[in-house]
Coordinates of C-alpha atoms in Angstrom, one line a residue:
M1 CA -13.7 45.1 9.5
S2 CA -10.1 44.1 10.0
D3 CA -10.8 42.7 13.4
Q4 CA -13.7 40.7 12.0
T5 CA -11.5 39.3 9.3
N6 CA -8.9 38.3 11.8
E7 CA -11.5 36.6 13.9
Q8 CA -12.8 34.6 10.9
T9 CA -9.2 33.6 10.0
S10 CA -8.5 32.5 13.5
D11 CA -11.7 30.5 13.6
Q12 CA -10.7 28.8 10.3
V13 CA -7.3 27.9 11.7
N14 CA -8.8 26.6 14.9
N15 CA -11.4 24.5 13.0
H16 CA -8.6 23.1 10.7
T17 CA -6.5 22.2 13.7
A18 CA -9.4 20.5 15.5
N19 CA -10.3 18.5 12.3
K20 CA -6.7 17.4 11.9
S21 CA -6.5 16.4 15.6
N22 CA -9.7 14.4 15.3
S23 CA -8.6 12.6 12.1
L24 CA -5.2 11.8 13.6
A25 CA -6.8 10.5 16.8
Q26 CA -9.1 8.2 14.7
L27 CA -6.2 6.9 12.6
Q28 CA -4.2 6.2 15.8
L29 CA -7.3 4.3 17.1
L30 CA -7.4 2.4 13.9
K31 CA -3.7 1.5 14.2
A32 CA -4.2 0.4 17.8
Q33 CA -7.1 -1.9 16.9
I34 CA -5.2 -3.6 14.1
E35 CA -2.2 -4.1 16.3
Q36 CA -4.4 -5.8 18.9
S37 CA -5.3 -8.4 16.3
V38 CA -2.0 -8.6 14.4
I39 CA 0.7 -9.1 16.9
G40 CA 4.4 -8.6 16.3
Q41 CA 3.9 -6.9 12.9
S42 CA 3.8 -3.2 13.7
H43 CA 5.7 -2.3 10.6
V44 CA 3.0 -4.0 8.5
V45 CA 0.2 -2.0 10.3
D46 CA 2.1 1.3 9.7
S47 CA 2.5 0.4 6.0
L48 CA -1.2 -0.4 5.6
L49 CA -2.1 3.0 7.0
I50 CA 0.4 4.8 4.8
A51 CA -0.9 3.0 1.7
L52 CA -4.5 3.8 2.7
L53 CA -3.7 7.5 3.3
T54 CA -1.8 7.9 0.0
N55 CA -4.5 6.1 -2.0
G56 CA -2.1 3.5 -3.0
N57 CA -2.0 -0.3 -3.4
I58 CA 0.2 -2.6 -1.3
L59 CA 1.9 -6.0 -1.8
L60 CA 2.5 -8.2 1.2
E61 CA 5.0 -10.9 0.9
G62 CA 5.6 -13.4 3.7
L63 CA 5.7 -17.1 4.7
P64 CA 2.4 -18.9 5.5
G65 CA 0.8 -17.9 8.8
T66 CA 2.4 -14.5 9.1
A67 CA -0.9 -12.7 9.3
K68 CA -1.0 -11.3 5.7
T69 CA -4.7 -12.0 5.2
R70 CA -5.6 -11.4 8.9
S71 CA -4.2 -7.9 8.8
I72 CA -6.2 -7.0 5.7
K73 CA -9.4 -8.5 7.2
T74 CA -8.9 -6.5 10.4
L75 CA -8.4 -3.3 8.5
A76 CA -11.7 -3.9 6.6
R77 CA -13.6 -4.7 9.8
S78 CA -12.3 -1.7 11.6
L79 CA -13.3 0.6 8.7
A80 CA -16.6 -1.3 8.3
V81 CA -16.2 -1.4 4.5
D82 CA -16.7 -4.1 2.0
L83 CA -13.9 -6.5 1.4
G84 CA -13.7 -8.5 -1.8
R85 CA -11.4 -11.5 -1.8
V86 CA -10.1 -13.4 -4.8
Q87 CA -8.1 -16.5 -4.4
F88 CA -5.8 -16.4 -7.5
T89 CA -5.4 -19.8 -9.2
P90 CA -4.1 -20.9 -12.6
D91 CA -7.6 -21.4 -13.9
L92 CA -8.9 -17.9 -12.9
L93 CA -10.3 -15.7 -15.6
P94 CA -10.2 -11.9 -15.8
S95 CA -14.0 -11.8 -15.7
D96 CA -13.8 -13.6 -12.3
V97 CA -12.2 -10.5 -11.0
T98 CA -13.8 -7.6 -12.9
G99 CA -17.2 -9.0 -13.6
T100 CA -18.9 -9.8 -17.0
E101 CA -21.9 -9.0 -19.1
V102 CA -24.8 -11.5 -18.4
Y103 CA -27.6 -12.3 -20.8
Q104 CA -31.1 -11.5 -19.5
E105 CA -34.6 -11.1 -20.8
V106 CA -36.3 -7.9 -19.9
N107 CA -40.0 -7.5 -21.1
G108 CA -39.3 -10.3 -23.5
K109 CA -36.3 -8.6 -25.0
P110 CA -32.7 -9.9 -24.7
V111 CA -30.5 -7.5 -22.7
L112 CA -26.8 -7.7 -21.7
T113 CA -26.5 -6.6 -18.1
F114 CA -23.1 -6.1 -16.4
Q115 CA -22.7 -8.2 -13.3
Q116 CA -20.0 -6.7 -11.0
G117 CA -17.1 -8.8 -9.9
P118 CA -15.3 -8.7 -6.5
I119 CA -13.2 -5.8 -7.7
F120 CA -16.2 -3.5 -6.9
N121 CA -15.4 -3.4 -3.2
N122 CA -13.7 -0.8 -1.1
L123 CA -10.8 -3.2 -0.4
L124 CA -9.8 -6.0 -2.7
L125 CA -7.7 -8.9 -1.3
A126 CA -5.8 -10.5 -4.1
D127 CA -4.6 -13.6 -2.4
E128 CA -1.5 -15.3 -3.8
I129 CA -1.6 -12.9 -6.8
N130 CA 1.3 -14.7 -8.4
R131 CA -0.7 -18.0 -8.8
S132 CA -2.6 -16.7 -11.9
P133 CA -1.3 -16.1 -15.4
A134 CA -0.5 -12.6 -16.8
K135 CA -3.9 -12.2 -18.4
V136 CA -5.6 -12.2 -15.0
Q137 CA -2.9 -10.1 -13.4
A138 CA -3.3 -7.5 -16.1
A139 CA -7.0 -7.2 -15.4
L140 CA -6.0 -5.3 -12.3
L141 CA -3.7 -2.8 -14.0
E142 CA -6.3 -0.2 -15.0
A143 CA -8.0 -0.5 -11.6
M144 CA -4.8 0.0 -9.6
E145 CA -3.7 3.0 -11.6
E146 CA -7.0 4.8 -12.5
R147 CA -9.6 3.4 -10.1
Q148 CA -11.8 2.2 -12.9
I149 CA -12.2 -0.8 -15.2
T150 CA -13.3 -1.2 -18.8
V151 CA -15.4 -4.1 -19.9
A152 CA -16.8 -4.5 -23.4
G153 CA -15.9 -1.0 -24.2
K154 CA -17.7 0.5 -21.2
T155 CA -15.9 2.1 -18.3
Y156 CA -17.1 1.6 -14.7
K157 CA -15.8 3.7 -11.7
L158 CA -14.7 1.9 -8.6
P159 CA -15.4 3.0 -5.0
E160 CA -13.6 6.1 -3.8
L161 CA -11.8 4.1 -1.1
F162 CA -10.7 1.4 -3.5
M163 CA -7.4 -0.3 -2.7
V164 CA -5.7 -3.5 -3.9
L165 CA -4.0 -5.5 -1.1
A166 CA -2.1 -8.4 -2.7
T167 CA -0.3 -11.3 -1.1
Q168 CA 2.3 -13.7 -2.2
N169 CA 4.5 -16.5 -0.8
P170 CA 8.3 -15.9 -1.3
I171 CA 9.4 -19.5 -1.1
E172 CA 6.8 -21.6 -3.0
Q173 CA 7.5 -20.7 -6.6
E174 CA 6.3 -23.9 -8.3
G175 CA 3.4 -23.2 -10.6
T176 CA 3.6 -19.4 -10.1
Y177 CA 3.7 -16.5 -12.6
P178 CA 6.0 -13.7 -11.3
L179 CA 4.5 -10.3 -11.5
P180 CA 6.0 -8.2 -14.4
E181 CA 7.9 -5.1 -13.5
A182 CA 5.2 -2.8 -14.9
Q183 CA 2.7 -4.3 -12.5
M184 CA 5.1 -4.3 -9.5
D185 CA 5.7 -0.6 -10.1
R186 CA 2.0 0.1 -9.5
F187 CA 2.2 -1.1 -5.9
I188 CA 3.2 1.9 -3.8
M189 CA 4.8 -0.3 -1.2
K190 CA 6.0 -3.9 -0.8
I191 CA 6.1 -5.2 2.7
N192 CA 8.0 -8.3 3.9
L193 CA 6.6 -10.2 6.8
D194 CA 8.7 -12.4 9.0
Y195 CA 7.8 -15.0 11.6
P196 CA 7.2 -13.4 15.1
D197 CA 9.7 -13.7 18.0
D198 CA 9.2 -15.7 21.2
A199 CA 7.2 -13.1 23.1
A200 CA 4.9 -12.3 20.1
E201 CA 4.4 -16.1 19.5
A202 CA 3.2 -16.5 23.0
A203 CA 0.9 -13.5 22.7
I204 CA -0.6 -14.9 19.5
I205 CA -1.5 -18.2 21.3
K206 CA -3.3 -16.2 24.0
L207 CA -5.1 -14.0 21.5
V208 CA -6.5 -17.0 19.6
R209 CA -7.7 -18.5 22.8
S210 CA -9.5 -15.3 23.8
E211 CA -11.1 -15.1 20.3
E212 CA -12.3 -18.7 20.5
K213 CA -14.2 -17.8 23.7
S214 CA -15.9 -14.6 22.4
L215 CA -15.8 -12.2 19.5
Q216 CA -13.8 -9.1 20.1
S217 CA -15.7 -5.8 19.7
V218 CA -14.3 -3.3 17.3
E219 CA -15.0 0.4 17.2
N220 CA -15.7 1.4 13.6
I221 CA -13.7 4.2 12.1
S222 CA -15.6 6.2 9.5
P223 CA -13.9 6.3 6.0
E224 CA -14.6 10.0 6.0
H225 CA -11.6 10.4 8.4
I226 CA -9.4 8.7 5.7
F227 CA -10.6 11.2 3.1
T228 CA -10.0 14.1 5.5
A229 CA -6.5 12.9 6.3
R230 CA -5.7 12.6 2.6
D231 CA -6.5 16.3 2.2
E232 CA -4.4 17.2 5.2
I233 CA -1.4 15.2 3.9
H234 CA -1.4 17.4 0.8
T235 CA -0.6 20.4 3.1
I236 CA 2.4 18.7 4.7
H237 CA 5.5 20.9 3.9
C238 CA 8.3 19.2 2.0
S239 CA 11.3 21.5 1.5
Q240 CA 13.5 21.7 -1.6
A241 CA 16.3 20.0 0.3
I242 CA 14.0 17.0 1.0
I243 CA 12.9 16.8 -2.6
D244 CA 16.5 16.9 -3.7
Y245 CA 17.2 14.1 -1.2
I246 CA 14.4 11.9 -2.6
V247 CA 15.6 12.6 -6.2
A248 CA 19.2 11.7 -5.2
I249 CA 18.1 8.4 -3.7
V250 CA 16.1 7.3 -6.8
M251 CA 18.9 8.5 -9.1
A252 CA 21.4 6.3 -7.2
T253 CA 19.3 3.3 -8.4
R254 CA 19.6 4.4 -12.1
K255 CA 23.1 5.9 -12.1
P256 CA 25.1 4.0 -9.5
E257 CA 28.3 5.0 -11.3
R258 CA 27.9 8.3 -9.4
Y259 CA 29.2 6.4 -6.4
P260 CA 32.5 4.8 -7.7
D261 CA 33.6 3.8 -4.2
S262 CA 30.4 1.7 -3.7
P263 CA 29.5 -1.7 -5.1
L264 CA 26.2 -0.3 -6.3
Q265 CA 27.4 -0.5 -9.9
Q266 CA 27.9 -4.2 -9.7
W267 CA 24.6 -4.8 -7.9
L268 CA 22.1 -3.0 -10.0
T269 CA 20.9 -3.7 -13.5
V270 CA 17.7 -1.6 -13.7
G271 CA 16.8 1.2 -11.3
S272 CA 13.5 2.7 -10.2
S273 CA 11.0 4.6 -12.3
P274 CA 9.6 8.1 -11.6
R275 CA 6.8 6.4 -9.7
A276 CA 9.3 5.7 -7.0
S277 CA 10.1 9.4 -6.5
I278 CA 6.4 10.2 -6.4
A279 CA 5.7 7.3 -4.0
I280 CA 8.5 8.3 -1.6
D281 CA 7.2 11.8 -1.5
K282 CA 3.6 10.7 -0.8
C283 CA 4.6 8.1 1.8
A284 CA 7.1 10.4 3.6
R285 CA 4.4 13.0 4.0
A286 CA 1.9 10.4 5.3
Q287 CA 4.5 9.2 7.7
A288 CA 5.1 12.8 8.9
W289 CA 1.4 13.3 9.4
L290 CA 1.0 10.1 11.4
N291 CA 3.8 11.3 13.6
G292 CA 1.9 14.5 14.2
K293 CA 4.3 16.8 12.3
D294 CA 3.5 19.3 9.6
F295 CA 6.8 18.9 7.7
V296 CA 8.9 16.1 6.2
D297 CA 12.3 15.4 7.6
P298 CA 15.0 13.0 6.3
D299 CA 14.0 10.3 8.9
D300 CA 10.5 10.2 7.3
V301 CA 12.1 9.6 3.9
R302 CA 14.4 6.9 5.2
S303 CA 11.6 5.1 7.1
V304 CA 9.6 4.5 3.9
A305 CA 12.5 4.0 1.4
H306 CA 12.8 0.3 1.7
A307 CA 9.1 -0.4 1.3
V308 CA 8.9 1.9 -1.7
L309 CA 12.0 0.8 -3.5
R310 CA 12.5 -2.9 -2.8
H311 CA 10.2 -4.2 -5.5
R312 CA 11.3 -1.6 -8.1
L313 CA 15.0 -2.7 -8.4
V314 CA 16.3 -5.3 -10.8
L315 CA 19.5 -6.8 -9.3
S316 CA 22.4 -8.1 -11.3
Y317 CA 23.3 -11.8 -11.6
D318 CA 26.4 -11.1 -9.5
A319 CA 24.3 -9.6 -6.7
L320 CA 21.9 -12.5 -6.7
A321 CA 24.8 -15.0 -6.8
D322 CA 26.4 -13.3 -3.7
G323 CA 23.1 -13.3 -1.8
I324 CA 22.7 -9.6 -2.0
T325 CA 19.1 -8.6 -1.3
A326 CA 17.2 -5.5 -2.5
D327 CA 17.1 -4.3 1.1
A328 CA 20.9 -4.5 1.3
V329 CA 21.1 -2.5 -1.8
I330 CA 18.8 0.2 -0.4
D331 CA 20.9 0.2 2.9
E332 CA 23.9 1.0 0.8
I333 CA 22.1 3.7 -1.2
L334 CA 21.0 5.4 2.1
K335 CA 24.6 5.2 3.3
Q336 CA 26.0 6.8 0.2
V337 CA 23.4 9.5 -0.4
A338 CA 23.7 12.5 1.8
V339 CA 21.1 15.1 2.7
A340 CA 21.7 18.3 0.7

């Protein structure tokens, strides 16, 4: 009986290892496909995958032409899932995003039928999200946090793979409505996109030429691999020392006076919420899984810290006047905070 039990346990371990290997291979294929279409933005591709694996939402900020929309479209095409796109404008209404109840006659009787909006897709591209007023932005809050929306007192569940991918332009601020801190906090990561370098620019020209000649074939990745990977990420080991390190990083944003020899106290007005600690933990475990590890190390935490924290800090007037960026503040925090 004991030998039979040992064999069953061994088979279960082997099956789990095989499933993990298969899911990881599929995610690596997904990454490779996106990188073929989005050149010179490998950190963006990594962040998209981490947000997908952690069931989070992501904010992409970059200058025009930096492949924000292209990267999201490529992700949807590789996963063969529905992509809803909303171009946020000042005259947009919440119902244009969520959907609304429509009057119809059924068997001669008036009936209100709910007509779904673009939010009922697996991926929602909120293009230039800061171009619409707060009422429209707020329509996404419940969806981003609870994966459901409420219209006319009725609650509607969103697809299991639902994810908001929002974009905004960092320089054109005329006629925009900056996202409030409460909504920014619901994005698990904020990614900054820069212009490509010389080599990447030349590769982009060649890529567009090849696309004009023929459509590139894409191997579809089943969303089931995403769900499997999410389950596996829950099993990634995170030691108490790493948890203490994450807590110390977040606490440094709230209590910079703990580091009197650092300018953090002069730079920070408001620190990060507990969502930041949760997000760093989730993203670090996803990063470790993507690297083929079954445990989180300090490098995994540091690799995701900037993307998780940069939109959760409120800098002081002195910091802004001196040209100090959120990334510079996070650099200083990582320099000051030691691993326990």
